[in-house]
Coordinates of C-alpha atoms and ligand atoms in Angstrom, one line a residue:
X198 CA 52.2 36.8 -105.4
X199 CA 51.8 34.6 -108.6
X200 CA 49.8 37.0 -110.2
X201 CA 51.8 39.6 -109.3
X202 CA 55.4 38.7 -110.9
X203 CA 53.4 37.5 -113.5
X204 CA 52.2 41.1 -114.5
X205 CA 56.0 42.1 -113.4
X206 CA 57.8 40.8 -116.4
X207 CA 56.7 43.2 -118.9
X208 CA 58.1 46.3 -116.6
X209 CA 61.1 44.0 -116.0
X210 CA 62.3 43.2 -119.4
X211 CA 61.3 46.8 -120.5
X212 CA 64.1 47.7 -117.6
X213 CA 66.3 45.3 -119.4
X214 CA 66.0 46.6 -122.5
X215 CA 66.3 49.8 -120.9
X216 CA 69.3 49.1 -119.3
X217 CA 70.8 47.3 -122.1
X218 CA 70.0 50.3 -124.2
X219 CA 71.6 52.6 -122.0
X220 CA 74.8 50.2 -122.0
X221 CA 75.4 50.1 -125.6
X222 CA 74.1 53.2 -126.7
X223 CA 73.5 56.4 -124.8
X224 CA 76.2 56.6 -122.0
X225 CA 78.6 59.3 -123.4
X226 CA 82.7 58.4 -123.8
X227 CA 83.6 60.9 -121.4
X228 CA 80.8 59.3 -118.4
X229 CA 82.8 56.0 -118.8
X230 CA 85.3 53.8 -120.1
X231 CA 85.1 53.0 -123.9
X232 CA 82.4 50.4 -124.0
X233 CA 84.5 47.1 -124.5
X234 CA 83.1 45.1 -127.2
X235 CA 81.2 42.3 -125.4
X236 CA 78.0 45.2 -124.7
X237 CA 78.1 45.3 -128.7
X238 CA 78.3 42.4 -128.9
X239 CA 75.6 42.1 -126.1
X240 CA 73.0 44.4 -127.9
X241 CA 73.2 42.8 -131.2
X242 CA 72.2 39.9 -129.6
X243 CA 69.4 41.3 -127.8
X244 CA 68.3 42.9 -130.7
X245 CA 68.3 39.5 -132.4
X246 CA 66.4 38.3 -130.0
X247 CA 63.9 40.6 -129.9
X248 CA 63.7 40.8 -133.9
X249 CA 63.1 36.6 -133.7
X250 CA 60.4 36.2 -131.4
X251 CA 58.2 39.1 -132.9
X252 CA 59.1 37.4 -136.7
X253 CA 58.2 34.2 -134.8
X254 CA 55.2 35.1 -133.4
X255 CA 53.7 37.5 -136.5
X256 CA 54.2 35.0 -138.7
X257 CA 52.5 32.3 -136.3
X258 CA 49.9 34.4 -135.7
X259 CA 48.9 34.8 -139.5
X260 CA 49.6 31.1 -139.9
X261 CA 47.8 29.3 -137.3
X262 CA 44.6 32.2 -137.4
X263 CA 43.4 30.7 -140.5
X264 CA 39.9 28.8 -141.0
X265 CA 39.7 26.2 -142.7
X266 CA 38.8 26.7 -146.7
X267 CA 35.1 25.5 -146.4
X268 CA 34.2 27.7 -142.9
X269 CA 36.2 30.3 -144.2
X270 CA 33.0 31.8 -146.0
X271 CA 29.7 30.0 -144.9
X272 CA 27.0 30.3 -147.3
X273 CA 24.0 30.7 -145.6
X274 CA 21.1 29.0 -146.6
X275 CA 18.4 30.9 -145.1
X276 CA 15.1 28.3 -146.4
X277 CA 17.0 25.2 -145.8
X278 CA 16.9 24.6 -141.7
X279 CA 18.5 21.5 -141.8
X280 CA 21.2 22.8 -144.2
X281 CA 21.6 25.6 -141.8
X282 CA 22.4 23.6 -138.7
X283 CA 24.7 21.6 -140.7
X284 CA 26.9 25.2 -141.5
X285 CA 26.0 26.3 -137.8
X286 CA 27.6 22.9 -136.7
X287 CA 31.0 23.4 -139.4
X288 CA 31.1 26.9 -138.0
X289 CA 31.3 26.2 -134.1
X290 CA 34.0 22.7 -135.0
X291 CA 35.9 25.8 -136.6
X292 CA 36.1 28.2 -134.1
X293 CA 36.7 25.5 -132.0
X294 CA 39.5 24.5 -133.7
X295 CA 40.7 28.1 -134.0
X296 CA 40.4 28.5 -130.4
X297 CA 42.8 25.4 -129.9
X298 CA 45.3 27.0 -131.8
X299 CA 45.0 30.3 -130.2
X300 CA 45.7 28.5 -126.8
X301 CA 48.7 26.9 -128.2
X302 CA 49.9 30.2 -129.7
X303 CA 49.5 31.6 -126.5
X304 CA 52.0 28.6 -124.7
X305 CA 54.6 29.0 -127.7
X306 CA 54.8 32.8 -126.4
X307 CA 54.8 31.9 -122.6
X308 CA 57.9 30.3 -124.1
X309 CA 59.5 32.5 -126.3
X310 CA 58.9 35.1 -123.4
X311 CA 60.7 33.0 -120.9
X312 CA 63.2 32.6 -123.9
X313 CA 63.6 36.1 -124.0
X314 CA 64.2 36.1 -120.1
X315 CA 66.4 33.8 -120.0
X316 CA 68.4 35.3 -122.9
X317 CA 68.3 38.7 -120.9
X318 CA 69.5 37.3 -118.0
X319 CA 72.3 35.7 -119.3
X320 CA 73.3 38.7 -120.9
X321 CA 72.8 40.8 -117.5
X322 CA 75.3 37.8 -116.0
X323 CA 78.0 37.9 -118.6
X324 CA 78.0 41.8 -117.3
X325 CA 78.2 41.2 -114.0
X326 CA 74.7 42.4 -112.9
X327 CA 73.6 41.5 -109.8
X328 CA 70.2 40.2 -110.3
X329 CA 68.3 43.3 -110.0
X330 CA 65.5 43.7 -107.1
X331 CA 62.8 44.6 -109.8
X332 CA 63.3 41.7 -111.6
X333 CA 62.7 39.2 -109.0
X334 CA 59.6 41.1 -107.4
X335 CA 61.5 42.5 -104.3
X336 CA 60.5 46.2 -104.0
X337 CA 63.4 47.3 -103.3
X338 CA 64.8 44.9 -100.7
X339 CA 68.5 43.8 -101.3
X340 CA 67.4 40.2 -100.1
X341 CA 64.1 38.5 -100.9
X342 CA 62.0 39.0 -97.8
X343 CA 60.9 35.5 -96.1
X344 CA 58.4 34.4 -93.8
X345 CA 57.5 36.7 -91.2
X346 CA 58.9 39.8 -93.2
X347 CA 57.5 38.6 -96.4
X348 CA 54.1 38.3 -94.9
X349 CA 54.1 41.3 -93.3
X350 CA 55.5 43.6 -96.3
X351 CA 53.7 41.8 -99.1
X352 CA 50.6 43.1 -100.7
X353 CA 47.5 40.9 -99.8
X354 CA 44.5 41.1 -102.5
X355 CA 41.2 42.4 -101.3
X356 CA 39.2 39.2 -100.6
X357 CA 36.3 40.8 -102.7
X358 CA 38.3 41.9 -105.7
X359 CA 38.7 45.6 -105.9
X360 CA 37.3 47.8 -104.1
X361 CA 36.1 51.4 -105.5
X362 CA 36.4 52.8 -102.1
X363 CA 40.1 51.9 -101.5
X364 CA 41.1 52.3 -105.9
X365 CA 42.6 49.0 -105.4
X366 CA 42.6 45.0 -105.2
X367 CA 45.1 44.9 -103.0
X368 CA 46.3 46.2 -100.0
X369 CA 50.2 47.0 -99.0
X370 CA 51.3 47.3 -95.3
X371 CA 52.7 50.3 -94.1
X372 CA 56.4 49.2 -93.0
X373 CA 59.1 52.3 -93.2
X374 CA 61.1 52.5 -96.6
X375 CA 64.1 53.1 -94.4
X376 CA 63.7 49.2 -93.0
X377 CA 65.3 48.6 -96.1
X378 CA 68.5 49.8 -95.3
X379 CA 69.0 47.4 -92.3
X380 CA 67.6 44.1 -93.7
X381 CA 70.1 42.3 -91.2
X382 CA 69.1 43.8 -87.9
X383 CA 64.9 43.4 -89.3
X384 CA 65.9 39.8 -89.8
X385 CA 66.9 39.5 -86.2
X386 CA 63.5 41.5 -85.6
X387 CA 61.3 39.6 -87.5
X388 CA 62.8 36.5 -86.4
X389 CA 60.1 35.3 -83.7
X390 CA 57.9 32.7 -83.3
X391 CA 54.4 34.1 -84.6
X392 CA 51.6 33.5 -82.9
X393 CA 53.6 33.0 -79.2
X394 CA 55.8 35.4 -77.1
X395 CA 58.0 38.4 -78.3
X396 CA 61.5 37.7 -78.1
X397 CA 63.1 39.4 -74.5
X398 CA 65.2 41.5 -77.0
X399 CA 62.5 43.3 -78.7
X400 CA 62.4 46.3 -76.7
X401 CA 66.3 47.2 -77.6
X402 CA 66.0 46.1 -81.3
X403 CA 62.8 47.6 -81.9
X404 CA 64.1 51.3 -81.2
X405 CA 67.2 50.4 -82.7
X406 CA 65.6 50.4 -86.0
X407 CA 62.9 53.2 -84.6
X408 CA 65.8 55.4 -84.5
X409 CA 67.4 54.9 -87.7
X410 CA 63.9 55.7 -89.3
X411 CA 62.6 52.5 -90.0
X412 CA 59.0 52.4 -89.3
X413 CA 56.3 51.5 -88.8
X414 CA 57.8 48.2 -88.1
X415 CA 56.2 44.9 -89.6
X416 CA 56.4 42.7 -86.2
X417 CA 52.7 42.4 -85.7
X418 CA 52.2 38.7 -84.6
X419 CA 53.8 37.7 -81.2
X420 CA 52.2 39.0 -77.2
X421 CA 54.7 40.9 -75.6
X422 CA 55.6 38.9 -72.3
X423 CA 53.9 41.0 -69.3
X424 CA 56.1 42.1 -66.2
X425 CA 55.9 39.5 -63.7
X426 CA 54.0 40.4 -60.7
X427 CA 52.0 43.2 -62.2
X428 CA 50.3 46.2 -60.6
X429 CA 47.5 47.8 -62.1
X430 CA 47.6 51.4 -61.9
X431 CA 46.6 53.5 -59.6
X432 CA 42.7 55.3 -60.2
X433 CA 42.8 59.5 -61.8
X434 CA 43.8 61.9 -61.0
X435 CA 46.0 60.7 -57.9
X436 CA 48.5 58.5 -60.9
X437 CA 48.9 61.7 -62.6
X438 CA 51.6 62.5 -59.8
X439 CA 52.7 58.7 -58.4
X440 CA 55.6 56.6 -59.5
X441 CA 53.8 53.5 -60.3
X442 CA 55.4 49.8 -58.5
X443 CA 58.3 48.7 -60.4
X444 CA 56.4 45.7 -61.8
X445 CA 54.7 47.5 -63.9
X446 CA 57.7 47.3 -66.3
X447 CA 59.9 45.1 -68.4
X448 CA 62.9 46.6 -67.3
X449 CA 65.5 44.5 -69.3
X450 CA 66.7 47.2 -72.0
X451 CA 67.3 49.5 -69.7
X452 CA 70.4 50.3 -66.8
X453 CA 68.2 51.4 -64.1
X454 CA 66.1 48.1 -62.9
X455 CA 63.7 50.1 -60.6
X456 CA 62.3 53.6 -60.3
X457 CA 64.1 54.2 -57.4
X458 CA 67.4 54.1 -60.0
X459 CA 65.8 55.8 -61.8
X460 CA 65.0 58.8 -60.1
X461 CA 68.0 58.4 -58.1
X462 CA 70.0 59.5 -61.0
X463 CA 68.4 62.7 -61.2
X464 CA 69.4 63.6 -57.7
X465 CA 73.0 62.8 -58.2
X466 CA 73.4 64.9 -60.8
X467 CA 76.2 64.0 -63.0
X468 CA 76.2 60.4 -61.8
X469 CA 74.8 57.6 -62.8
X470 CA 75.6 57.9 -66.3
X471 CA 73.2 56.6 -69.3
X472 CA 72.6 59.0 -72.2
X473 CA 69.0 59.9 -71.8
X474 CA 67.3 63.0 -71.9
X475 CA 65.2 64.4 -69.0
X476 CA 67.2 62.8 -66.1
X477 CA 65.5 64.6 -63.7
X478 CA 61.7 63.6 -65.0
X479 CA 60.8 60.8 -62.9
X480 CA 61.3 62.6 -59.7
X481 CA 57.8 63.8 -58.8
X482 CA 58.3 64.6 -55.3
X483 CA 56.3 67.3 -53.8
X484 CA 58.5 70.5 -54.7
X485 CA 60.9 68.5 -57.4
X486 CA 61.6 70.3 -60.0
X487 CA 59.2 68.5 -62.3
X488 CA 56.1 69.8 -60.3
X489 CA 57.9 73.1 -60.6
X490 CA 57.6 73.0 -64.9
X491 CA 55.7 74.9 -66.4
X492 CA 53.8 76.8 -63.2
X493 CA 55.5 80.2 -63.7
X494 CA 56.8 82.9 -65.9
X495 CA 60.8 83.3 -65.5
X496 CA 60.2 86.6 -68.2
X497 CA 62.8 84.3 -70.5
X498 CA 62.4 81.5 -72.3
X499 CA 60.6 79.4 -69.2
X500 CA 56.8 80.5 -70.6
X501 CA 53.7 78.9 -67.6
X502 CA 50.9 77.0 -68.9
X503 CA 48.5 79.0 -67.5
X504 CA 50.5 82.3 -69.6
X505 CA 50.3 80.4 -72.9
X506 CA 46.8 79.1 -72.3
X507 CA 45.9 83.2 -71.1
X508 CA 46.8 83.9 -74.7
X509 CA 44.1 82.3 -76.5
X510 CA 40.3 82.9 -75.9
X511 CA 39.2 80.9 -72.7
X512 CA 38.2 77.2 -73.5
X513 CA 39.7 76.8 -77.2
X514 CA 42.8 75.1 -76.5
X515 CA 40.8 71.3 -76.2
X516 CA 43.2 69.0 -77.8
X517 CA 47.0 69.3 -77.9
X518 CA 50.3 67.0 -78.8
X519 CA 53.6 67.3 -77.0
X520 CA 56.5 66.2 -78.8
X521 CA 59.0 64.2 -77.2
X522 CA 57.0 65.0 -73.9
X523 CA 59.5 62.5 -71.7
X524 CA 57.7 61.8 -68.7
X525 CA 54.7 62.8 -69.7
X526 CA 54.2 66.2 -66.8
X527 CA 53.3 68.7 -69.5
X528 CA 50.6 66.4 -70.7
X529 CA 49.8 65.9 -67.0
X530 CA 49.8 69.8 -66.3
X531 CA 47.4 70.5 -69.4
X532 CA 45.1 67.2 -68.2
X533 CA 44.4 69.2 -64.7
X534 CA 43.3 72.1 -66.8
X535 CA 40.9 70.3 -68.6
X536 CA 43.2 69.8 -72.1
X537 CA 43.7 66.4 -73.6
X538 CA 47.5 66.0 -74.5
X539 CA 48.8 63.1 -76.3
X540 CA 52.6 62.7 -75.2
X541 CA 54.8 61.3 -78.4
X542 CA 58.0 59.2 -76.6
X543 CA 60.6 56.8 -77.3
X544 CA 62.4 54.7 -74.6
X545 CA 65.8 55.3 -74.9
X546 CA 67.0 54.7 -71.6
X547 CA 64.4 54.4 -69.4
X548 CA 60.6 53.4 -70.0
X549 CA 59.1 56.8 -70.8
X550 CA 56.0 55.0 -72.6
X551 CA 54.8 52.9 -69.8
X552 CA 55.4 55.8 -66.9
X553 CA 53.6 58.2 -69.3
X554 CA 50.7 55.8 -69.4
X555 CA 50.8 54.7 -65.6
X556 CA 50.0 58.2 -65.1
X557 CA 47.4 57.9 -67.1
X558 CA 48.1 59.8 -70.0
X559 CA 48.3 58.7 -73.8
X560 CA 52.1 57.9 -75.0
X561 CA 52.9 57.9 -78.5
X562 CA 55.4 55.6 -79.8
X563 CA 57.1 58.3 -83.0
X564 CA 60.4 59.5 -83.8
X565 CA 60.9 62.3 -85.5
X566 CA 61.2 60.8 -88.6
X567 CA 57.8 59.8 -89.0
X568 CA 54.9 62.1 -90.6
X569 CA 53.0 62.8 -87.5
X570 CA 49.8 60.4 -87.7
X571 CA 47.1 63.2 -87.2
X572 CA 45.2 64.4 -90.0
X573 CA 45.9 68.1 -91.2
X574 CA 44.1 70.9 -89.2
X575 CA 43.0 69.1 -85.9
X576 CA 45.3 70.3 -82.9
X577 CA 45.2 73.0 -80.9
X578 CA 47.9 73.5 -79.9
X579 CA 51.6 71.4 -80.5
X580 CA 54.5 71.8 -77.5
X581 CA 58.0 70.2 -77.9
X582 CA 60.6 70.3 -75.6
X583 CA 63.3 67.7 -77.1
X584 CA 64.5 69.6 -80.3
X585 CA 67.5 71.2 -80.7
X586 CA 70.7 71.9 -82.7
X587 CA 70.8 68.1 -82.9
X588 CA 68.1 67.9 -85.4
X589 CA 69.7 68.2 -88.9
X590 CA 68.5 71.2 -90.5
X591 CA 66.4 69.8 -93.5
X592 CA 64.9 66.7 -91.3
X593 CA 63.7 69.8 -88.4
X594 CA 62.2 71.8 -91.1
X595 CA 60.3 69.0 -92.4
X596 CA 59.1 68.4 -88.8
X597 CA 58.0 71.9 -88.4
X598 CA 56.0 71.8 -91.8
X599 CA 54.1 68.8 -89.9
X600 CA 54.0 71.0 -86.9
X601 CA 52.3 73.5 -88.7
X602 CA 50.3 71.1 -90.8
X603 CA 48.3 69.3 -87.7
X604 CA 47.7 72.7 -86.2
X605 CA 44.3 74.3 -87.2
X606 CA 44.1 77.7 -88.1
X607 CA 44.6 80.1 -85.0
X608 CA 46.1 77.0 -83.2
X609 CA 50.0 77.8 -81.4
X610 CA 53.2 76.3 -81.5
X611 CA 54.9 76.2 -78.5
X612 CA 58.5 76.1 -78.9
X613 CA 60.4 75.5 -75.9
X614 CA 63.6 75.5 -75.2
X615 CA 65.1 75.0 -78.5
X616 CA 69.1 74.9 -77.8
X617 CA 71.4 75.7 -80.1
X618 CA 74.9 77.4 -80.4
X619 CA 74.4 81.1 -81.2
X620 CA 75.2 82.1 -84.7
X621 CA 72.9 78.9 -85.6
X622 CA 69.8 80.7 -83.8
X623 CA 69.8 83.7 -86.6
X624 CA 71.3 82.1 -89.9
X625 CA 69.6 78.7 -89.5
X626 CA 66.7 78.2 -86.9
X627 CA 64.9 81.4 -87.0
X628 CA 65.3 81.6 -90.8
X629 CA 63.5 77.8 -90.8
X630 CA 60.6 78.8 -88.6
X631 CA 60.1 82.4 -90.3
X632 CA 59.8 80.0 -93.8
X633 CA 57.1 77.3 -92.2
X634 CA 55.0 80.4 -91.8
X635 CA 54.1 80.7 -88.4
X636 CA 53.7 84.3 -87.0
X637 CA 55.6 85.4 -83.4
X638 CA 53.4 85.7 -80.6
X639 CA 56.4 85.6 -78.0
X640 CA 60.3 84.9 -79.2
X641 CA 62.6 84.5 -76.2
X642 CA 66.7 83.9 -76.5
X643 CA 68.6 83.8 -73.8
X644 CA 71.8 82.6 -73.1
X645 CA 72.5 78.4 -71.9
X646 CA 74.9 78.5 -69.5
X647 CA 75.0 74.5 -67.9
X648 CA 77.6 73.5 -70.1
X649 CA 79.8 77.0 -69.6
X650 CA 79.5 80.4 -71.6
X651 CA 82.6 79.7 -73.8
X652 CA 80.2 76.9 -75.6
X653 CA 77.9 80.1 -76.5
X654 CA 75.0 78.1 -76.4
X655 CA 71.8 79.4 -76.4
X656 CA 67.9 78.5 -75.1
X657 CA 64.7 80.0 -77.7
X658 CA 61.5 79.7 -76.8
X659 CA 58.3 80.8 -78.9
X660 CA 55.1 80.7 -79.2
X661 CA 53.8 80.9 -82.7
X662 CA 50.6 81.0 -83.9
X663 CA 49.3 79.3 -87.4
X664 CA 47.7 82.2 -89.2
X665 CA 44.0 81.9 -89.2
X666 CA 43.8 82.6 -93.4
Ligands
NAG2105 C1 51.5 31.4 -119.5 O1 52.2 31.6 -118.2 C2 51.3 32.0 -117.2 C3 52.2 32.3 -116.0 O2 53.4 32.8 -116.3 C4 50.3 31.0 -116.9 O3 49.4 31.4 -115.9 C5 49.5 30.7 -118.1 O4 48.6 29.6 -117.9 C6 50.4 30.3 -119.3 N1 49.6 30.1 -120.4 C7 49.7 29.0 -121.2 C8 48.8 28.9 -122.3 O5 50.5 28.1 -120.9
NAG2106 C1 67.1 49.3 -57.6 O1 68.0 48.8 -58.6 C2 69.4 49.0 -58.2 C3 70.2 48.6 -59.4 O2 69.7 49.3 -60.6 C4 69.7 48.2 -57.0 O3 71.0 48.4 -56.6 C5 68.7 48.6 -55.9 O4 68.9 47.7 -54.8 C6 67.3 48.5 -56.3 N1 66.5 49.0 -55.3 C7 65.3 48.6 -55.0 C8 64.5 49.3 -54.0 O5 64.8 47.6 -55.6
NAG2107 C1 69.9 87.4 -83.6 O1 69.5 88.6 -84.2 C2 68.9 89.6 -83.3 C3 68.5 90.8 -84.2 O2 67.8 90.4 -85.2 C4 69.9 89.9 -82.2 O3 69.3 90.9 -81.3 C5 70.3 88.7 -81.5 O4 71.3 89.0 -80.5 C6 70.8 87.6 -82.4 N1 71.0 86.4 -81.6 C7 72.2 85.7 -81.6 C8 72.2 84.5 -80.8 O5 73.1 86.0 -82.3

């Protein structure tokens, strides 16, 4: 970090001047109040300042540079070796000597620089400034970062020096810009004894700030406290379709304390309460609706598996992703048909992740936020249930360019169930997915009635392919 703010403080007084500059000078009448005459007065001082310390140090520089009169031009006598050793000898006591100065010159402007800072910075406080986040090395954050956050934010230097692989001598974590704007609740986060257990609370906090964007999170040191009592999970493929023991979960975050609750909600519909999506997923009871997903063709937007998978040439769909996949069934579904489907999911209400893996499927902890973590070209095919008028506009289309990006060529997007209110379909949604690129293989809007057909809501589902060129 030394080394660091050290090579901050030219960038930092050029922001100064910068800003001083843009105080005194540029800002236009009609942008802002008359400037009162204290910034004058402020950038006349600064440029005093300025003018003094380059005067101080030129002058110095000229000064303290020059030998002294008899090394100043060395006569060499090239027959005469003692003679010679005897100039060699004046010669090195000069440079010597020169070099002294040079390192004392270099201490008188360590000080005239810190002069300078300190001159700036009383300037910025007679302003008002707060201190700004540049200055002090921050990056950004409104409070310095300590400890645990500090640690895991700061930029560690290669132990080797730089690397030409990496084009750098340091490396930076990866912690979400957005974590930034909630330095308060990623205190609370951060605050945990490293090196022993996870706070109780992290589950809730930790989507907390998943959901307002920030992430990756920096919490990278503590073990998670394991559910008392644990079960390990049941052997393939018979945990694809069991509800794993209730001790296989930390169920403090969440209303429901058992799977029972849980699935109980689903079969009450209406009750229970809780604001979750996909009620009804953890019911897998022979002849629930969740074994009935996906296993046939309603001729609207409900596409089959086996229709979508009919559509491409047998065996090329190998490796898929299934956005917001809930419970984890459509990756469960394309598992028993010989497809590997990682299932992105985020516990808000209920444990998604750990059912999805009890089943023995892959869950992904990601928001929507988030760039998806697959490099570009490598998926087959891309499914998502979860999206919907909720998404705002620009944040959905940035989504769908990462849809499209992570697809390889030839590769589908399955878009299903996409609800919206009606005018929205034609002058927002369709207009988005038309711009990504994608071409129509099937387009299917019908009408959502559950909520009543005054709401003129409506379901789309397509599949859309990425163009092979
Ligand atoms: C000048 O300051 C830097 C740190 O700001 C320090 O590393 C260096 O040793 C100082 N040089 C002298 C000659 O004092
Ligand atoms: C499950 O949890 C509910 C409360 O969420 C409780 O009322 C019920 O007794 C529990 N059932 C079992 C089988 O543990
Ligand atoms: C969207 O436009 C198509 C024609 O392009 C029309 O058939 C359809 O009814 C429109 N959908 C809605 C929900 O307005």
């Amino acid at each position: 970090m030394h080394t660091s703010t050290k090579l901050r403080i030219p960038t930092s007084q050029q922001q100064q001047l910068d800003a001083a500059i843009m105080d005194g000078a540029h800002r236009s009448p009609a942008a802002r109040p008359p400037a009162p005459p204290r910034s004058k007065m402020k950038l006349l001082l600064l440029v005093i300042a300025t003018n003094l310390v380059s005067v101080y140090l030129f002058s110095g520089a000229s000064l303290s540079l020059r030998l002294p009169a008899g090394a100043a031009a060395p006569s060499i006598h090239l027959w005469d070796s003692s003679a010679l050793l005897r100039d060699l000898g004046a010669t090195r006591a000069a440079l010597a000597a020169a070099r002294a100065e040079v390192a004392a010159l270099r201490a008188q402007c360590n000080a005239s620089s810190l002069l300078l800072e300190s001159v700036l910075a009383g300037l910025g406080a007679a302003h008002g400034d707060k201190p700004a986040a540049a200055d002090r090395g921050f990056d950004g954050w409104p409070e310095e970062p300590t400890g645990e956050l500090r640690l895991a934010t700061e930029p560690h230097r290669l132990p080797l020096g730089f690397s030409a692989k990496l084009g750098t001598d340091e490396l930076h974590p990866g912690v979400g810009f957005a974590c930034r704007n909630f330095q308060d609740e990623l205190a609370r986060y951060m605050a945990y004894d490293a090196g022993g257990e996870c706070p109780d609370d992290a589950d809730a906090l930790e989507l907390q700030l998943i959901l307002k964007g920030c992430e990756p999170l920096p919490r990278r040191r503590c073990r998670p406290r394991s559910p008392a009592r644990y079960v390990e999970p049941a052997p393939l493929p018979g945990s694809l379709w069991s509800i794993p023991p209730d001790t296989t979960v930390n169920w403090s975050p969440y209303a429901c304390k058992n799977y029972t609750c849980l699935v109980g909600r689903a079969r009450a519909r209406g009750g229970g309460g809780g604001s979750y999506e996909c009620k009804d997923c953890f019911d897998l009871a022979a002849g629930g609706k969740e074994r009935r997903r996906w296993m046939s063709d309603n001729g609207g937007p409900g596409f089959s598996i086996d229709g979508v998978l009919a559509s491409r040439a047998p065996g090329t769909v190998r490796v898929g992703l299934d956005i917001g996949g809930g419970a984890g069934t459509f990756a469960a579904r394309m598992r028993e048909r010989g497809v590997t489907v990682v299932t992105t999911t985020l516990d808000v209400g209920a444990p998604f992740s750990a059912f999805v893996a009890s089943r023995g499927l892959v869950p992904l902890q990601l928001s929507l936020a988030q760039r998806l973590p697959l490099a570009d070209g490598v998926m087959d095919i891309v499914h998502a249930m979860q999206l919907g008028g909720w998404v705002p506009g620009a944040v959905l289309e940035l989504a769908l360019f990462d849809v499209y990006r992570v697809l390889r060529p030839g590769g589908v997007f399955w878009l299903d169930h996409f609800a919206c209110v009606g005018p929205r379909l034609n002058d927002t949604y369709a207009p988005i997915l038309d711009r990504v690129g994608f071409r129509r293989l099937r387009w299917k809007a019908s009408r959502k009635l559950d909520l009543g057909a005054e709401r003129n809501e409506w379901y789309l589902s397509a599949l859309l392919e990425k163009p092979l060129t």
